[in-house]
Coordinates of C-alpha atoms and ligand atoms in Angstrom, one line a residue:
M1 CA 79.6 131.4 67.8
T2 CA 77.7 130.0 70.6
V3 CA 81.4 129.4 72.1
V4 CA 81.5 133.2 73.1
Q5 CA 79.4 133.3 75.9
V6 CA 81.0 130.5 77.8
Q7 CA 84.5 132.7 78.0
P8 CA 84.4 135.0 80.9
K9 CA 84.7 138.5 79.1
E10 CA 87.9 139.7 80.7
D11 CA 89.8 137.1 79.8
I12 CA 91.2 139.1 77.3
L13 CA 93.2 136.5 74.8
F14 CA 90.1 134.9 74.3
Q15 CA 88.5 138.4 73.4
Y16 CA 91.2 139.0 71.2
F17 CA 91.1 135.7 69.1
L18 CA 87.1 136.2 68.9
D19 CA 86.7 140.1 68.6
G20 CA 89.2 141.7 66.7
K21 CA 87.8 144.6 66.0
T22 CA 87.1 146.1 69.6
H23 CA 90.8 145.2 70.9
K24 CA 93.0 146.3 67.8
K25 CA 94.9 148.7 69.7
K26 CA 96.1 145.9 72.2
S27 CA 96.1 143.6 69.9
V28 CA 99.8 144.3 67.8
S29 CA 101.4 144.4 72.0
W30 CA 99.5 140.9 73.0
R31 CA 100.4 139.1 69.8
L32 CA 103.8 139.9 70.0
L33 CA 103.6 138.7 73.7
M34 CA 102.5 135.7 72.6
V35 CA 104.8 135.3 70.9
I36 CA 107.4 135.5 73.0
I37 CA 105.7 133.2 75.5
V38 CA 105.4 130.4 73.2
G39 CA 109.0 131.2 71.7
F40 CA 110.1 130.6 75.2
C41 CA 108.4 127.7 76.4
G42 CA 109.1 126.3 73.2
L43 CA 113.5 126.9 73.3
S44 CA 113.2 126.2 77.0
L45 CA 111.1 122.7 76.8
C46 CA 114.0 121.9 74.1
F47 CA 117.2 123.1 76.6
V48 CA 115.8 121.0 79.2
R49 CA 115.1 117.8 77.1
V50 CA 118.7 118.1 75.5
G51 CA 120.2 118.8 79.3
R52 CA 118.5 116.0 80.5
R53 CA 119.9 113.5 77.5
T54 CA 123.5 115.3 78.1
L55 CA 123.6 114.5 81.6
L56 CA 122.4 111.3 81.5
K57 CA 124.5 110.2 78.2
E58 CA 127.3 111.4 80.5
A59 CA 126.4 109.3 82.9
G60 CA 125.8 106.2 80.9
L61 CA 121.8 106.1 81.8
Y62 CA 120.6 107.4 78.7
G63 CA 119.0 104.3 76.8
K64 CA 121.9 102.5 75.4
D65 CA 125.4 103.8 76.6
P66 CA 126.8 106.0 74.3
V67 CA 129.7 103.9 72.9
S68 CA 126.5 101.6 71.3
H69 CA 127.1 104.0 68.3
F70 CA 130.4 102.5 67.3
H71 CA 129.9 98.8 66.2
C72 CA 132.5 96.2 66.6
P73 CA 132.7 94.0 63.4
N74 CA 130.5 91.4 63.3
I75 CA 132.4 88.4 65.7
L76 CA 133.1 85.7 63.7
N77 CA 133.1 82.7 65.9
N78 CA 136.2 80.3 65.0
A79 CA 134.2 76.9 63.6
S80 CA 137.3 75.2 64.0
N81 CA 137.9 75.4 67.1
S82 CA 134.3 76.6 68.4
I83 CA 134.9 79.6 70.4
Q84 CA 132.3 81.7 71.4
L85 CA 133.3 85.3 71.2
H86 CA 131.7 88.1 73.2
Y87 CA 132.0 92.0 73.9
P88 CA 131.3 93.0 76.8
R89 CA 130.0 95.8 78.0
P90 CA 131.3 96.3 81.4
K91 CA 129.2 98.5 84.0
S92 CA 132.1 100.3 85.9
Y93 CA 134.1 101.8 83.2
Q94 CA 134.9 101.5 79.8
R95 CA 137.0 99.3 77.5
G96 CA 139.1 102.4 75.9
E97 CA 141.0 101.1 72.5
C98 CA 140.3 97.1 73.4
I99 CA 136.5 98.3 72.9
C100 CA 136.3 95.7 70.0
T101 CA 138.4 93.0 71.4
P102 CA 136.7 90.1 71.7
V103 CA 136.5 87.9 74.9
H104 CA 136.1 84.5 75.4
F105 CA 134.9 83.2 78.8
F106 CA 136.4 80.9 81.1
V107 CA 136.6 78.1 84.1
I108 CA 138.9 76.2 85.7
L109 CA 137.4 73.4 87.5
S110 CA 139.7 71.4 89.8
M111 CA 140.0 70.4 93.3
Q112 CA 141.8 71.9 96.3
R113 CA 145.9 71.2 96.4
S114 CA 145.8 70.2 93.5
G115 CA 148.2 73.6 91.7
S116 CA 145.5 75.8 90.6
G117 CA 146.9 78.6 92.6
W118 CA 150.0 78.1 90.8
F119 CA 148.0 77.4 87.1
E120 CA 146.0 80.6 88.3
T121 CA 149.6 82.8 88.3
L122 CA 150.5 81.5 85.2
L123 CA 147.4 82.2 83.3
N124 CA 147.5 86.1 85.0
D125 CA 151.1 86.3 83.6
H126 CA 149.6 86.6 80.3
P127 CA 148.9 90.5 79.3
N128 CA 144.9 89.2 78.0
I129 CA 144.3 86.5 80.3
S130 CA 142.4 87.6 84.1
S131 CA 141.8 84.8 86.0
H132 CA 139.9 85.4 89.2
G133 CA 140.3 82.7 91.7
E134 CA 138.2 81.4 93.7
I135 CA 134.9 83.3 93.8
F136 CA 132.9 81.0 96.0
H137 CA 134.3 80.1 98.8
R138 CA 130.8 77.9 100.1
G139 CA 131.6 80.2 103.2
S140 CA 127.8 82.0 103.0
M141 CA 124.2 80.9 102.2
Q142 CA 124.6 83.3 99.6
E143 CA 126.9 81.0 97.3
R144 CA 124.4 78.3 97.9
N145 CA 122.1 80.1 96.1
L146 CA 121.8 79.7 92.3
N147 CA 120.6 83.4 91.3
F148 CA 123.2 84.9 93.1
I149 CA 125.7 82.0 91.6
K150 CA 124.9 83.1 88.1
R151 CA 124.5 86.6 89.0
R152 CA 128.3 86.7 90.0
I153 CA 129.4 84.6 87.3
G154 CA 128.0 87.5 85.1
E155 CA 130.0 90.1 86.7
V156 CA 132.8 87.9 85.6
Y157 CA 132.3 87.5 82.3
N158 CA 130.8 91.0 82.0
L159 CA 134.4 92.4 83.1
D160 CA 132.9 93.7 86.3
Y161 CA 134.6 91.8 88.8
N162 CA 137.6 93.4 90.5
S163 CA 140.1 91.3 91.8
S164 CA 144.2 91.7 91.5
A165 CA 143.6 89.8 88.4
A166 CA 142.0 92.5 86.6
K167 CA 143.2 93.8 83.2
N168 CA 139.7 94.6 82.1
V169 CA 140.5 96.8 78.8
C170 CA 142.3 94.2 76.9
T171 CA 141.5 91.4 78.1
S172 CA 140.6 88.7 75.6
A173 CA 140.1 85.6 78.3
V174 CA 138.5 86.3 81.2
G175 CA 137.3 83.5 83.9
F176 CA 137.5 82.3 87.6
K177 CA 138.7 79.1 89.6
W178 CA 135.4 77.1 90.7
M179 CA 136.7 74.0 92.8
L180 CA 134.2 70.8 92.5
N181 CA 132.8 70.9 96.1
Q182 CA 131.7 74.4 96.1
G183 CA 128.4 74.0 94.7
A184 CA 129.5 73.6 90.5
L185 CA 128.2 70.4 90.9
E186 CA 125.0 70.6 92.8
Y187 CA 123.4 72.7 90.3
H188 CA 125.6 71.2 87.8
K189 CA 122.2 71.4 85.0
E190 CA 121.7 74.9 85.6
I191 CA 125.7 75.7 85.4
I192 CA 125.9 73.5 82.1
S193 CA 123.2 74.6 80.4
Y194 CA 124.3 78.8 81.3
F195 CA 128.0 77.6 80.3
R196 CA 126.7 75.9 76.6
K197 CA 124.2 78.9 76.2
R198 CA 127.2 81.8 76.7
G199 CA 130.1 79.6 75.3
V200 CA 132.1 79.4 78.2
S201 CA 135.0 76.8 78.0
V202 CA 136.1 74.5 80.9
I203 CA 139.5 73.9 82.0
F204 CA 139.5 70.7 84.1
L205 CA 142.8 70.9 86.1
L206 CA 143.4 67.7 87.6
R207 CA 146.3 66.1 89.7
R208 CA 146.7 62.4 89.4
N209 CA 149.2 61.9 92.2
L210 CA 146.0 61.9 94.9
L211 CA 148.8 60.4 97.9
R212 CA 150.9 63.7 97.2
R213 CA 148.0 65.7 96.9
L214 CA 146.9 64.2 100.7
V215 CA 150.3 65.5 101.9
S216 CA 149.3 68.9 100.6
I217 CA 146.1 69.0 101.9
L218 CA 147.5 67.8 105.0
A219 CA 150.5 69.9 105.5
N220 CA 148.4 73.4 104.4
A221 CA 145.6 72.4 107.1
Y222 CA 148.3 72.0 109.5
D223 CA 150.1 75.3 108.7
R224 CA 146.4 77.1 109.2
E225 CA 147.1 76.1 113.0
A226 CA 150.5 76.3 113.3
K227 CA 151.6 79.1 111.1
L228 CA 155.0 78.3 110.2
I229 CA 156.5 81.2 108.4
N230 CA 156.7 84.0 111.0
G231 CA 153.1 83.5 112.3
T232 CA 151.0 84.0 108.9
H233 CA 149.0 81.0 107.2
K234 CA 150.5 80.4 104.1
S235 CA 148.6 78.1 101.3
H236 CA 151.3 79.1 98.6
V237 CA 155.0 80.5 98.6
H238 CA 157.5 82.2 96.9
S239 CA 160.7 81.3 98.4
K240 CA 163.0 77.8 98.6
Q241 CA 163.4 78.8 102.3
E242 CA 159.6 79.3 103.0
A243 CA 158.9 76.0 100.6
A244 CA 161.6 74.0 102.6
E245 CA 159.9 75.3 106.2
L246 CA 156.4 74.3 104.9
A247 CA 157.6 70.8 103.6
A248 CA 159.3 70.2 107.0
F249 CA 156.2 69.3 108.7
K250 CA 155.4 65.1 108.1
P251 CA 152.1 64.6 108.3
T252 CA 150.8 60.6 109.4
I253 CA 147.9 59.4 106.9
K254 CA 145.3 57.7 108.4
E255 CA 145.8 53.6 106.6
D256 CA 142.1 52.8 107.2
T257 CA 140.3 54.9 105.1
L258 CA 143.1 55.4 102.7
V259 CA 141.7 53.8 99.7
D260 CA 138.4 55.0 100.3
S261 CA 139.3 58.5 99.9
F262 CA 141.3 58.2 97.1
R263 CA 137.9 56.0 95.3
K264 CA 136.0 59.1 96.2
A265 CA 138.2 61.8 95.1
V266 CA 138.4 59.6 91.4
E267 CA 134.7 59.5 91.5
L268 CA 133.7 63.1 91.9
S269 CA 136.7 63.9 88.8
Q270 CA 135.3 61.1 86.8
N271 CA 131.8 62.7 87.8
A272 CA 132.4 66.4 86.6
L273 CA 134.2 65.2 83.1
K274 CA 131.1 63.2 82.4
L275 CA 128.2 66.2 83.1
F276 CA 130.8 68.8 81.5
H277 CA 131.4 66.4 78.8
G278 CA 128.9 68.6 76.4
T279 CA 130.8 71.9 77.3
R280 CA 134.0 72.7 75.3
H281 CA 136.7 71.8 77.5
I282 CA 140.4 70.2 78.2
V283 CA 141.6 68.3 80.7
I284 CA 145.1 69.7 82.2
Y285 CA 146.8 67.4 84.6
Y286 CA 149.0 68.9 87.0
E287 CA 151.9 66.8 87.1
D288 CA 151.8 67.3 83.2
L289 CA 152.4 70.7 83.6
V290 CA 155.1 70.6 86.4
K291 CA 156.8 68.3 83.8
N292 CA 156.2 70.0 80.5
K293 CA 156.5 73.5 80.3
K294 CA 154.9 73.5 76.4
K295 CA 151.6 72.0 78.0
L296 CA 150.7 75.6 78.9
D297 CA 150.9 76.4 75.3
Q298 CA 147.8 74.1 74.5
V299 CA 146.3 75.9 77.0
Q300 CA 146.9 79.0 75.6
E301 CA 145.3 77.5 72.3
F302 CA 142.4 76.4 73.8
L303 CA 141.7 80.0 75.2
G304 CA 142.1 81.4 71.7
V305 CA 145.3 83.7 73.3
R306 CA 148.7 84.7 71.7
I307 CA 150.9 81.9 72.9
V308 CA 153.7 84.0 75.3
P309 CA 156.0 82.2 77.8
L310 CA 154.4 82.5 81.1
K311 CA 156.2 82.4 84.3
S312 CA 155.0 81.9 88.2
N313 CA 157.0 83.1 91.4
Q314 CA 155.3 80.7 93.0
V315 CA 157.5 77.9 94.3
K316 CA 156.6 74.2 94.7
I317 CA 156.6 73.4 98.6
H318 CA 157.0 69.3 98.5
I319 CA 159.8 68.2 96.3
Q320 CA 161.1 65.3 98.5
P321 CA 160.3 61.8 97.6
L322 CA 156.8 60.5 99.3
S323 CA 158.9 58.3 101.7
D324 CA 160.7 61.5 103.0
Q325 CA 157.3 63.3 103.5
I326 CA 155.4 61.2 105.4
R327 CA 155.8 59.8 108.8
N328 CA 154.3 56.7 108.8
W329 CA 155.9 55.6 105.3
D330 CA 155.7 51.8 105.7
S331 CA 152.2 51.2 106.8
V332 CA 151.0 53.6 103.7
N333 CA 153.1 51.5 101.4
K334 CA 151.6 48.7 102.8
T335 CA 148.3 49.9 102.7
L336 CA 148.2 50.5 98.8
R337 CA 150.4 48.0 97.6
G338 CA 147.9 45.9 95.6
T339 CA 145.5 48.5 94.9
E340 CA 144.9 50.3 91.8
F341 CA 146.7 53.4 93.1
E342 CA 149.9 51.5 94.1
D343 CA 152.0 53.9 91.2
F344 CA 151.4 56.8 93.7
L345 CA 153.9 55.0 96.0
A346 CA 157.0 54.6 93.7
D347 CA 156.9 58.7 91.9
A348 CA 159.3 60.3 91.4
E349 CA 158.5 61.8 88.4
Y350 CA 159.2 65.9 89.2
I351 CA 161.6 67.4 91.5
Ligands
LIG1 C1 140.6 79.2 64.0 O1 141.4 78.2 65.4 C2 142.0 77.6 64.5 C3 142.6 76.8 65.6 O2 142.9 77.5 66.9 C4 143.9 78.7 64.3 O3 144.8 78.2 63.8 C5 143.0 79.7 63.3 O4 144.2 80.6 63.5 C6 141.5 80.7 63.9 N1 141.3 81.6 62.6 C7 140.4 82.3 63.1 C8 139.9 83.1 62.2 O5 140.7 83.0 64.2
LIG2 C1 146.6 92.2 75.1 O1 146.8 93.5 75.6 C2 147.5 93.9 75.5 C3 148.3 95.1 76.2 O2 147.1 95.4 77.2 C4 147.2 94.7 74.4 O3 148.2 95.8 73.4 C5 146.7 93.9 72.9 O4 145.9 94.8 71.9 C6 146.2 92.8 73.8 N1 146.1 91.8 72.5 C7 145.0 91.3 72.1 C8 144.3 90.6 71.1 O5 143.6 91.9 73.0
LIG3 C1 140.0 97.5 91.2 O1 140.3 97.5 92.4 C2 141.7 98.1 92.5 C3 142.1 97.7 94.2 O2 141.3 97.7 94.7 C4 141.1 99.6 92.2 O3 142.4 100.0 92.4 C5 140.5 99.4 91.0 O4 140.7 101.2 90.7 C6 139.3 98.8 91.2 N1 139.1 98.9 89.6 C7 137.8 98.8 89.0 C8 137.6 98.9 87.8 O5 136.8 99.4 90.1
LIG4 C1 160.0 86.1 108.2 O1 161.2 86.2 108.9 C2 162.3 86.3 108.3 C3 163.3 86.8 109.5 O2 162.9 87.1 110.9 C4 162.4 87.5 107.6 O3 163.9 87.6 106.6 C5 161.7 87.2 106.3 O4 161.3 87.5 105.3 C6 160.2 86.8 106.6 N1 159.2 86.3 105.9 C7 158.1 86.9 105.8 C8 157.5 86.2 104.6 O5 157.9 87.7 106.1
LIG5 C1 157.0 49.9 99.3 O1 157.6 48.4 100.0 C2 157.8 47.5 99.3 C3 158.4 45.9 100.2 O2 156.9 45.6 100.9 C4 159.6 47.7 99.2 O3 160.3 46.9 98.4 C5 159.3 49.0 98.5 O4 160.5 49.8 98.2 C6 158.6 50.3 99.3 N1 158.4 51.3 98.4 C7 159.3 52.3 98.9 C8 158.4 53.4 97.8 O5 159.5 52.6 100.0

């Protein structure tokens, strides 16, 4: 046993193992001590590991989150309406009793003053729809960055984005509003590929009468300065009286660029429709929604939610004939007569 020499003599533990005879008396107590030490180390290691695991688990940090023990049934994506469904696992809370409620992702692509604010209040009246409004305003440089855009959309679809529309737990359709001039078209290749991959359904909300839309844009821009209702700017109103106050402003419309600006707007929406053609989509016109509330059933069917009556507290602002709404009506009338936009003039289609 050459090893013996290498061990220091005073190392009593080694002596015990190597020379049982000379340390017989001590050996019993040492054996006991060893058992206790080894046992204690083992146990404490075990406790530390378990404790760590439990703590981390509670904090949702240990490996997969705790709910992953729980398996939702495999999603049978409905081939007949090609809705793709998901089980999001939000980071900020747990979905509780609706953990296995499948979620459908959607986006509303629209243009300013096309009724999308009103449309969203209708959608959000549904117990299982969360439509988060404009999550991009094109206000910051960040919002021109594709990674930022994707991250924010990801938050919405993971049910982590918080707004007054968030219903979280039992949401079964979640989406947001994206104006065509807020980056949706700029990155269309990447966005469309993202939408197709994640099964995002697109609701195009467009307004046919661009002259009415223009009146709304101008009145809204004017009110931003004038703040007609008690010194606050209102883009949407909730009473007839407020609506009348905002509608009292009659804009003067520049005739020379009118037709051109309409052509540009038509081009923008046609272009968007063409680009997003390959996504699952529906085209809804504001005018049809106003005239026929049944249109909302079609939207709910498209979103794959239970069809219920939906209502909004918002009140329509401009309800008079256009001729009473535009200061230089005669010249606008003359400008549009004989163009492809002539129909906009004789429009008494809704009250
Ligand atoms: C599939 O979608 C169709 C059309 O929306 C609907 O009638 C049907 O009930 C759906 N089936 C399932 C299993 O969800
Ligand atoms: C819709 O929401 C209600 C209320 O939160 C919930 O009880 C119901 O289970 C949800 N329905 C679906 C299909 O998710
Ligand atoms: C969302 O925001 C509301 C109001 O600011 C707040 O009460 C709620 O707790 C938030 N929800 C989550 C999940 O953060
Ligand atoms: C505006 O002021 C009037 C009276 O001064 C009041 O009745 C009304 O509630 C106010 N409206 C809002 C939106 O604050
Ligand atoms: C527009 O002008 C034509 C004649 O120039 C007139 O007949 C028509 O009534 C006008 N339309 C409206 C809505 O005022």
